[in-house]
C-alpha positions as semicolon CSV with decimal commas, in nm:
position;residue;x (nm);y (nm);z (nm)
1;M;15,575;-8,650;-0,332
2;N;15,206;-8,589;-0,300
3;L;15,029;-8,719;-0,011
4;L;14,939;-9,049;-0,148
5;H;15,268;-9,169;-0,223
6;A;15,381;-9,032;0,090
7;I;15,152;-9,258;0,291
8;L;15,202;-9,548;0,045
9;D;15,569;-9,494;0,094
10;K;15,512;-9,494;0,482
11;R;15,314;-9,816;0,456
12;L;15,575;-10,028;0,253
13;K;15,877;-9,945;0,491
14;A;15,622;-10,045;0,772
15;R;15,461;-10,309;0,614
16;V;15,547;-10,664;0,812
17;I;15,586;-10,999;0,557
18;S;15,443;-11,251;0,779
19;R;15,365;-11,531;0,483
20;S;15,499;-11,646;0,164
21;T;15,289;-11,573;-0,118
22;A;15,259;-11,937;-0,167
23;D;15,120;-11,943;0,191
24;L;14,874;-11,690;0,112
25;R;14,724;-11,896;-0,202
26;A;14,675;-12,161;0,000
27;V;14,439;-11,962;0,247
28;C;14,297;-11,794;-0,023
29;R;14,234;-12,134;-0,139
30;D;14,086;-12,239;0,164
31;T;13,883;-11,910;0,209
32;P;13,482;-11,947;0,204
33;P;13,344;-11,766;-0,133
34;A;13,309;-11,390;-0,142
35;R;13,008;-11,179;-0,059
36;D;12,874;-11,044;-0,345
37;F;12,995;-10,674;-0,378
38;F;12,940;-10,620;-0,713
39;G;12,559;-10,783;-0,639
40;A;12,516;-10,553;-0,364
41;L;12,595;-10,232;-0,552
42;S;12,245;-10,283;-0,766
43;C;11,939;-10,050;-0,651
44;T;11,687;-9,841;-0,783
45;N;11,601;-9,522;-0,706
46;L;11,914;-9,406;-0,467
47;P;12,212;-9,498;-0,501
48;A;12,338;-9,807;-0,347
49;V;12,552;-9,666;0,004
50;I;12,889;-9,829;0,054
51;A;12,909;-9,732;0,450
52;E;13,253;-9,688;0,544
53;I;13,490;-9,753;0,879
54;K;13,743;-9,569;0,951
55;F;13,874;-9,381;1,269
56;R;14,104;-9,110;1,117
57;S;14,201;-8,877;0,816
58;P;14,430;-8,699;0,702
59;S;14,201;-8,423;0,592
60;A;13,938;-8,429;0,942
61;G;14,167;-8,607;1,229
62;I;14,004;-8,833;1,499
63;L;13,672;-8,915;1,395
64;R;13,591;-9,138;1,676
65;A;13,843;-9,255;1,928
66;D;13,697;-9,616;2,019
67;H;13,761;-9,844;1,732
68;D;13,431;-10,021;1,763
69;V;13,419;-10,228;1,457
70;E;13,136;-10,447;1,522
71;F;12,888;-10,151;1,671
72;V;12,931;-9,990;1,339
73;A;12,922;-10,200;1,147
74;H;12,611;-10,371;1,300
75;S;12,478;-9,990;1,278
76;Y;12,506;-9,947;0,898
77;E;12,366;-10,283;0,790
78;K;12,052;-10,236;0,986
79;N;12,018;-9,871;0,922
80;G;12,036;-9,972;0,452
81;A;12,415;-9,980;0,381
82;A;12,423;-10,216;0,040
83;A;12,799;-10,333;0,163
84;L;13,133;-10,179;0,373
85;S;13,404;-10,030;0,347
86;V;13,694;-10,113;0,580
87;L;13,993;-9,877;0,635
88;T;14,309;-10,117;0,739
89;E;14,582;-9,816;0,666
90;K;14,745;-9,802;1,039
91;G;14,951;-9,474;0,980
92;S;14,763;-9,205;0,868
93;F;14,392;-9,396;0,909
94;C;14,414;-9,551;1,224
95;G;14,328;-9,919;1,048
96;D;14,386;-10,292;1,132
97;L;14,360;-10,560;0,910
98;S;14,216;-10,766;1,198
99;Y;13,888;-10,480;1,089
100;I;13,775;-10,712;0,807
101;D;13,707;-11,006;0,996
102;R;13,554;-10,805;1,246
103;A;13,290;-10,592;1,074
104;K;13,175;-10,959;0,887
105;S;13,133;-11,139;1,212
106;A;12,883;-10,852;1,257
107;A;12,719;-10,783;0,952
108;A;12,667;-11,025;0,658
109;L;12,748;-10,695;0,367
110;P;13,034;-10,754;0,175
111;V;13,355;-10,591;0,283
112;L;13,576;-10,387;0,111
113;R;13,955;-10,359;0,167
114;K;14,012;-10,023;0,165
115;D;14,412;-9,956;0,163
116;F;14,703;-9,808;-0,067
117;L;14,689;-10,169;-0,172
118;W;15,035;-10,230;-0,430
119;D;15,153;-10,628;-0,520
120;E;15,083;-10,952;-0,527
121;Y;15,132;-10,969;-0,136
122;D;14,915;-10,700;-0,074
123;I;14,588;-10,839;-0,274
124;L;14,710;-11,201;-0,115
125;E;14,670;-11,102;0,232
126;S;14,325;-10,892;0,103
127;R;14,149;-11,218;0,092
128;A;14,331;-11,397;0,288
129;A;14,212;-11,181;0,523
130;G;13,893;-11,205;0,417
131;A;13,792;-10,955;0,209
132;D;13,529;-10,988;-0,006
133;A;13,637;-10,658;-0,237
134;V;13,937;-10,418;-0,303
135;L;13,980;-10,084;-0,328
136;I;14,280;-10,032;-0,636
137;I;14,424;-9,625;-0,656
138;A;14,492;-9,617;-1,074
139;K;14,680;-9,317;-0,980
140;L;14,911;-9,491;-0,754
141;L;14,972;-9,757;-1,011
142;S;15,114;-9,823;-1,378
143;E;14,867;-9,969;-1,672
144;G;15,057;-10,323;-1,662
145;Q;15,053;-10,291;-1,253
146;I;14,653;-10,234;-1,260
147;E;14,603;-10,495;-1,532
148;N;14,819;-10,790;-1,262
149;L;14,619;-10,666;-0,971
150;C;14,287;-10,651;-1,115
151;G;14,358;-11,005;-1,294
152;L;14,494;-11,117;-0,952
153;A;14,199;-11,021;-0,751
154;S;13,952;-11,190;-0,995
155;E;14,134;-11,503;-0,955
156;V;14,178;-11,531;-0,572
157;G;13,771;-11,411;-0,598
158;L;13,801;-11,072;-0,492
159;S;13,566;-10,800;-0,671
160;V;13,768;-10,484;-0,711
161;L;13,646;-10,136;-0,736
162;L;13,905;-9,939;-0,918
163;E;13,947;-9,575;-0,783
164;L;13,997;-9,291;-1,082
165;H;14,123;-8,901;-1,005
166;D;14,131;-8,772;-1,353
167;E;14,120;-8,864;-1,743
168;S;14,474;-9,024;-1,700
169;D;14,359;-9,270;-1,489
170;L;14,066;-9,372;-1,689
171;V;14,336;-9,419;-2,020
172;K;14,533;-9,596;-1,742
173;S;14,230;-9,835;-1,697
174;D;14,123;-9,934;-2,091
175;K;14,215;-10,259;-2,073
176;V;14,081;-10,390;-1,740
177;T;13,798;-10,588;-1,724
178;N;13,534;-10,651;-1,480
179;V;13,584;-10,412;-1,212
180;I;13,410;-10,169;-1,084
181;L;13,495;-9,787;-1,180
182;G;13,475;-9,506;-0,887
183;V;13,562;-9,132;-0,894
184;N;13,722;-8,968;-0,612
185;H;13,632;-8,613;-0,542
186;R;13,928;-8,567;-0,332
187;D;14,262;-8,363;-0,483
188;L;14,526;-8,566;-0,355
189;D;14,779;-8,277;-0,321
190;T;14,529;-8,021;-0,192
191;L;14,278;-8,237;-0,009
192;E;13,985;-8,014;-0,115
193;I;13,694;-8,177;-0,235
194;N;13,553;-8,147;-0,644
195;L;13,221;-8,284;-0,708
196;D;13,201;-8,173;-1,035
197;L;13,550;-8,430;-1,068
198;S;13,227;-8,742;-1,124
199;A;13,044;-8,477;-1,386
200;R;13,339;-8,507;-1,579
201;L;13,461;-8,839;-1,572
202;F;13,123;-9,035;-1,520
203;P;12,995;-8,984;-1,903
204;L;13,342;-9,142;-1,994
205;M;13,294;-9,490;-1,766
206;N;13,123;-9,781;-1,776
207;G;12,948;-10,037;-1,597
208;I;12,839;-10,018;-1,243
209;K;13,008;-9,623;-1,097
210;V;13,058;-9,509;-0,765
211;A;13,126;-9,098;-0,644
212;E;13,338;-9,127;-0,371
213;S;13,491;-8,828;-0,125
214;G;13,289;-8,505;0,006
215;L;12,926;-8,653;0,024
216;R;12,744;-8,556;0,294
217;S;12,314;-8,546;0,229
218;R;12,019;-8,681;0,075
219;E;12,116;-8,378;-0,185
220;D;12,431;-8,511;-0,305
221;L;12,344;-8,901;-0,281
222;L;12,058;-8,754;-0,576
223;L;12,319;-8,551;-0,724
224;M;12,495;-8,850;-0,758
225;R;12,248;-9,056;-0,915
226;S;12,142;-8,813;-1,157
227;R;12,471;-8,816;-1,285
228;G;12,493;-9,177;-1,371
229;A;12,631;-9,298;-1,021
230;D;12,541;-9,680;-0,940
231;A;12,653;-9,593;-0,547
232;V;12,850;-9,405;-0,337
233;L;13,097;-9,446;-0,057
234;I;13,060;-9,204;0,254
235;G;13,274;-9,270;0,561
236;T;13,408;-8,898;0,728
237;S;13,084;-8,771;0,724
238;F;12,894;-9,092;0,897
239;M;13,187;-9,133;1,143
240;C;13,145;-8,821;1,323
241;H;12,829;-8,891;1,506
242;S;12,786;-9,134;1,776
243;D;12,577;-9,348;1,580
244;P;12,719;-9,380;1,189
245;G;12,444;-9,574;1,093
246;A;12,141;-9,292;1,229
247;A;12,363;-9,075;1,008
248;L;12,323;-9,314;0,764
249;A;11,976;-9,362;0,764
250;R;11,869;-8,952;0,766
251;C;12,107;-8,964;0,422
252;L;11,849;-9,226;0,281
253;K;11,501;-9,118;0,432
């Protein structure tokens, strides 16, 4: 079992099903329209930045002792982030589902729920919690699961960032439409970064392209842009700083 499946297994064992799917669907119907995640990633020069709020990572450990979601979200917004990514997984990332609402209360940006989402309940729970978009990890799922979860996400008004790690993920995602495709540079077995992965996969992808993991500087953003990235998702290198938004601003200058 690799790290990805180990985290998923731990998450599912700890998950508390507190509502029925019927109840969640009703909440989703009454939830205000989602903020435009697709539109937020349209830009002209540097790739749009999806700035991530996470307080721990398996590769780097504790990133920020204070879980000051509102401060980080506001700082990201005022310093040029196009959207926010919020880690909600508890065990390995010290996240919480409530962080979505807290981030949205502090910034007007669209918010992506980043977690190890597995089934219908997870998608409905995400929208009910106020998420505007969800991360779906192709490596975790079968082709049929990917189609079903992406279809349900669209039905309830969520944008989808579908994360790929290799060519086999791209093949599994071939029948899915109206999603944003992301390439994660991190190897899930070794946790090592391989920035060449986006160079390999981007030419095979259509639509909005997002580069994820291992990006730290303006030079990295320019490199990703030269490969065709419309957006980048950056978390660890920002969250290590006392003011994550200031770190973002330096990256955009």
